[in-house]
Amino acid sequence: MTAKFVVDSSVVCCWVLPDESSPIAAAAFAHLQTSDAIAPDLLWHQVRNVLMMARRRNRIDFDKAREGVKLLRGLSIFTQRSPSDDTILGLAERHRLTAYDAAYLALAIQTKLPLATLDKQLIEAAARENVPLLA
């Protein structure tokens, strides 16, 4: 299989948080059955952080956080080194994004792949950069 889309942490975490669902996340998960996803190398740090914050807010217990990471690691999501600092900072500045979100956008631009995200500001920035979204 080859990478067919870029996926961000908002979509990935939706797959393991029991109180979250989204048609976009469901579509991205369906795409994983026939193709790979890619993400910047920061993905796993963000996933662990989201799951720990969910734990601290009593949305999940610690075992579910650990199981969630293990489940996600078993999926066809491959990370690669983030695009250049200048590219990320430029996109963050231009679109008022966090550097984290700009890294996903930069990777989608660099690879010319659609982006799967639930983040409204990132969706808007992708449209301005002519990056297709995974539907």
PDB file of C-alpha atoms in Angstrom:
ATOM      1  CA  MET A   1       0.000   0.000   0.000  1.00  0.00           C
ATOM      2  CA  THR A   2       1.049   3.584  -0.529  1.00  0.00           C
ATOM      3  CA  ALA A   3       0.213   6.703   1.414  1.00  0.00           C
ATOM      4  CA  LYS A   4      -3.018   8.192   0.180  1.00  0.00           C
ATOM      5  CA  PHE A   5      -3.697  10.874   2.772  1.00  0.00           C
ATOM      6  CA  VAL A   6      -2.277  12.909   5.635  1.00  0.00           C
ATOM      7  CA  VAL A   7      -4.061  12.421   8.959  1.00  0.00           C
ATOM      8  CA  ASP A   8      -3.890  14.667  11.995  1.00  0.00           C
ATOM      9  CA  SER A   9      -4.309  13.945  15.683  1.00  0.00           C
ATOM     10  CA  SER A  10      -7.880  15.251  15.843  1.00  0.00           C
ATOM     11  CA  VAL A  11      -8.975  12.445  13.519  1.00  0.00           C
ATOM     12  CA  VAL A  12      -6.739   9.756  15.011  1.00  0.00           C
ATOM     13  CA  CYS A  13      -7.863  10.456  18.577  1.00  0.00           C
ATOM     14  CA  CYS A  14     -11.493  10.393  17.517  1.00  0.00           C
ATOM     15  CA  TRP A  15     -11.025   6.703  16.678  1.00  0.00           C
ATOM     16  CA  VAL A  16     -10.276   5.774  20.301  1.00  0.00           C
ATOM     17  CA  LEU A  17     -12.180   8.289  22.396  1.00  0.00           C
ATOM     18  CA  PRO A  18     -15.579   6.746  23.150  1.00  0.00           C
ATOM     19  CA  ASP A  19     -17.372  10.094  23.440  1.00  0.00           C
ATOM     20  CA  GLU A  20     -16.239  11.405  20.052  1.00  0.00           C
ATOM     21  CA  SER A  21     -17.381  10.569  16.556  1.00  0.00           C
ATOM     22  CA  SER A  22     -17.249  12.250  13.189  1.00  0.00           C
ATOM     23  CA  PRO A  23     -18.132  11.371   9.598  1.00  0.00           C
ATOM     24  CA  ILE A  24     -14.689  12.651   8.568  1.00  0.00           C
ATOM     25  CA  ALA A  25     -12.953  10.394  11.081  1.00  0.00           C
ATOM     26  CA  ALA A  26     -15.108   7.459   9.983  1.00  0.00           C
ATOM     27  CA  ALA A  27     -14.214   8.091   6.332  1.00  0.00           C
ATOM     28  CA  ALA A  28     -10.515   8.319   7.168  1.00  0.00           C
ATOM     29  CA  PHE A  29     -10.702   5.058   9.104  1.00  0.00           C
ATOM     30  CA  ALA A  30     -12.417   3.411   6.130  1.00  0.00           C
ATOM     31  CA  HIS A  31      -9.617   4.645   3.852  1.00  0.00           C
ATOM     32  CA  LEU A  32      -7.079   2.954   6.133  1.00  0.00           C
ATOM     33  CA  GLN A  33      -8.515  -0.404   5.103  1.00  0.00           C
ATOM     34  CA  THR A  34      -7.114   0.049   1.581  1.00  0.00           C
ATOM     35  CA  SER A  35      -4.340   2.617   1.914  1.00  0.00           C
ATOM     36  CA  ASP A  36      -1.797   4.012   4.314  1.00  0.00           C
ATOM     37  CA  ALA A  37      -1.891   7.360   6.055  1.00  0.00           C
ATOM     38  CA  ILE A  38       1.067   9.559   6.867  1.00  0.00           C
ATOM     39  CA  ALA A  39       1.620  12.201   9.515  1.00  0.00           C
ATOM     40  CA  PRO A  40       4.467  14.345  10.787  1.00  0.00           C
ATOM     41  CA  ASP A  41       6.536  12.694  13.488  1.00  0.00           C
ATOM     42  CA  LEU A  42       4.837  14.817  16.150  1.00  0.00           C
ATOM     43  CA  LEU A  43       1.599  12.803  15.792  1.00  0.00           C
ATOM     44  CA  TRP A  44       2.357  10.294  18.547  1.00  0.00           C
ATOM     45  CA  HIS A  45       3.260  13.016  21.050  1.00  0.00           C
ATOM     46  CA  GLN A  46      -0.050  14.728  20.356  1.00  0.00           C
ATOM     47  CA  VAL A  47      -2.006  11.475  20.589  1.00  0.00           C
ATOM     48  CA  ARG A  48      -0.466  10.595  23.949  1.00  0.00           C
ATOM     49  CA  ASN A  49      -1.168  14.100  25.217  1.00  0.00           C
ATOM     50  CA  VAL A  50      -4.813  14.075  24.100  1.00  0.00           C
ATOM     51  CA  LEU A  51      -5.377  10.689  25.708  1.00  0.00           C
ATOM     52  CA  MET A  52      -3.751  11.774  28.962  1.00  0.00           C
ATOM     53  CA  MET A  53      -5.844  14.954  29.022  1.00  0.00           C
ATOM     54  CA  ALA A  54      -8.941  12.804  28.442  1.00  0.00           C
ATOM     55  CA  ARG A  55      -7.802  10.652  31.360  1.00  0.00           C
ATOM     56  CA  ARG A  56      -7.363  13.641  33.638  1.00  0.00           C
ATOM     57  CA  ARG A  57     -10.840  14.853  32.727  1.00  0.00           C
ATOM     58  CA  ASN A  58     -12.239  11.394  33.567  1.00  0.00           C
ATOM     59  CA  ARG A  59     -13.331  10.771  29.979  1.00  0.00           C
ATOM     60  CA  ILE A  60     -11.332   7.518  29.919  1.00  0.00           C
ATOM     61  CA  ASP A  61      -9.329   5.533  32.437  1.00  0.00           C
ATOM     62  CA  PHE A  62      -5.581   5.008  32.260  1.00  0.00           C
ATOM     63  CA  ASP A  63      -5.851   1.488  30.834  1.00  0.00           C
ATOM     64  CA  LYS A  64      -8.069   2.799  28.021  1.00  0.00           C
ATOM     65  CA  ALA A  65      -5.455   5.455  27.225  1.00  0.00           C
ATOM     66  CA  ARG A  66      -2.763   2.787  26.980  1.00  0.00           C
ATOM     67  CA  GLU A  67      -5.017   0.490  24.948  1.00  0.00           C
ATOM     68  CA  GLY A  68      -5.889   3.397  22.652  1.00  0.00           C
ATOM     69  CA  VAL A  69      -2.257   4.102  21.835  1.00  0.00           C
ATOM     70  CA  LYS A  70      -1.593   0.410  21.268  1.00  0.00           C
ATOM     71  CA  LEU A  71      -4.580   0.136  18.924  1.00  0.00           C
ATOM     72  CA  LEU A  72      -3.546   3.219  16.976  1.00  0.00           C
ATOM     73  CA  ARG A  73       0.053   2.012  16.656  1.00  0.00           C
ATOM     74  CA  GLY A  74      -1.308  -1.088  14.919  1.00  0.00           C
ATOM     75  CA  LEU A  75      -2.902   0.933  12.123  1.00  0.00           C
ATOM     76  CA  SER A  76      -1.292   1.820   8.805  1.00  0.00           C
ATOM     77  CA  ILE A  77      -0.187   5.276   9.907  1.00  0.00           C
ATOM     78  CA  PHE A  78       3.393   6.115   9.098  1.00  0.00           C
ATOM     79  CA  THR A  79       5.216   9.134  10.378  1.00  0.00           C
ATOM     80  CA  GLN A  80       7.918  11.028   8.665  1.00  0.00           C
ATOM     81  CA  ARG A  81      10.129  13.902   9.524  1.00  0.00           C
ATOM     82  CA  SER A  82       8.273  17.191   9.589  1.00  0.00           C
ATOM     83  CA  PRO A  83       8.824  19.608   6.711  1.00  0.00           C
ATOM     84  CA  SER A  84      11.299  22.444   7.185  1.00  0.00           C
ATOM     85  CA  ASP A  85      11.043  24.883  10.046  1.00  0.00           C
ATOM     86  CA  ASP A  86      10.701  27.798   7.618  1.00  0.00           C
ATOM     87  CA  THR A  87       7.799  26.130   5.836  1.00  0.00           C
ATOM     88  CA  ILE A  88       5.985  25.343   9.077  1.00  0.00           C
ATOM     89  CA  LEU A  89       6.576  28.774  10.576  1.00  0.00           C
ATOM     90  CA  GLY A  90       5.495  30.468   7.337  1.00  0.00           C
ATOM     91  CA  LEU A  91       2.225  28.519   7.216  1.00  0.00           C
ATOM     92  CA  ALA A  92       1.614  29.112  10.926  1.00  0.00           C
ATOM     93  CA  GLU A  93       2.116  32.846  10.451  1.00  0.00           C
ATOM     94  CA  ARG A  94       0.103  33.123   7.237  1.00  0.00           C
ATOM     95  CA  HIS A  95      -2.901  31.190   8.554  1.00  0.00           C
ATOM     96  CA  ARG A  96      -2.629  31.884  12.309  1.00  0.00           C
ATOM     97  CA  LEU A  97      -2.157  28.166  13.014  1.00  0.00           C
ATOM     98  CA  THR A  98      -0.269  26.445  15.770  1.00  0.00           C
ATOM     99  CA  ALA A  99       3.066  25.106  14.600  1.00  0.00           C
ATOM    100  CA  TYR A 100       1.623  21.623  15.175  1.00  0.00           C
ATOM    101  CA  ASP A 101      -1.269  22.187  12.777  1.00  0.00           C
ATOM    102  CA  ALA A 102       1.012  23.912  10.282  1.00  0.00           C
ATOM    103  CA  ALA A 103       3.190  20.768  10.243  1.00  0.00           C
ATOM    104  CA  TYR A 104       0.232  18.674   9.040  1.00  0.00           C
ATOM    105  CA  LEU A 105      -0.625  21.257   6.401  1.00  0.00           C
ATOM    106  CA  ALA A 106       3.000  21.465   5.269  1.00  0.00           C
ATOM    107  CA  LEU A 107       3.166  17.690   4.893  1.00  0.00           C
ATOM    108  CA  ALA A 108      -0.040  17.646   2.829  1.00  0.00           C
ATOM    109  CA  ILE A 109       1.369  20.386   0.590  1.00  0.00           C
ATOM    110  CA  GLN A 110       4.729  18.641   0.264  1.00  0.00           C
ATOM    111  CA  THR A 111       3.244  15.234  -0.581  1.00  0.00           C
ATOM    112  CA  LYS A 112       0.293  16.578  -2.599  1.00  0.00           C
ATOM    113  CA  LEU A 113      -2.040  14.345  -0.589  1.00  0.00           C
ATOM    114  CA  PRO A 114      -5.452  15.158   0.891  1.00  0.00           C
ATOM    115  CA  LEU A 115      -5.661  16.073   4.548  1.00  0.00           C
ATOM    116  CA  ALA A 116      -7.966  14.449   7.115  1.00  0.00           C
ATOM    117  CA  THR A 117      -8.642  16.832   9.993  1.00  0.00           C
ATOM    118  CA  LEU A 118     -11.488  17.932  12.240  1.00  0.00           C
ATOM    119  CA  ASP A 119      -9.826  21.245  13.097  1.00  0.00           C
ATOM    120  CA  LYS A 120     -11.870  24.118  11.644  1.00  0.00           C
ATOM    121  CA  GLN A 121      -8.967  26.556  11.395  1.00  0.00           C
ATOM    122  CA  LEU A 122      -6.808  23.921   9.688  1.00  0.00           C
ATOM    123  CA  ILE A 123      -9.637  23.107   7.268  1.00  0.00           C
ATOM    124  CA  GLU A 124      -9.857  26.785   6.344  1.00  0.00           C
ATOM    125  CA  ALA A 125      -6.084  27.059   5.896  1.00  0.00           C
ATOM    126  CA  ALA A 126      -6.056  23.940   3.708  1.00  0.00           C
ATOM    127  CA  ALA A 127      -8.710  25.508   1.466  1.00  0.00           C
ATOM    128  CA  ARG A 128      -6.645  28.682   1.123  1.00  0.00           C
ATOM    129  CA  GLU A 129      -3.599  26.576   0.205  1.00  0.00           C
ATOM    130  CA  ASN A 130      -5.620  24.473  -2.275  1.00  0.00           C
ATOM    131  CA  VAL A 131      -5.009  21.315  -0.264  1.00  0.00           C
ATOM    132  CA  PRO A 132      -7.830  18.835  -0.798  1.00  0.00           C
ATOM    133  CA  LEU A 133      -9.571  17.445   2.263  1.00  0.00           C
ATOM    134  CA  LEU A 134     -10.378  13.802   2.726  1.00  0.00           C
ATOM    135  CA  ALA A 135     -14.145  13.553   2.458  1.00  0.00           C
TER     136      ALA A 135
END
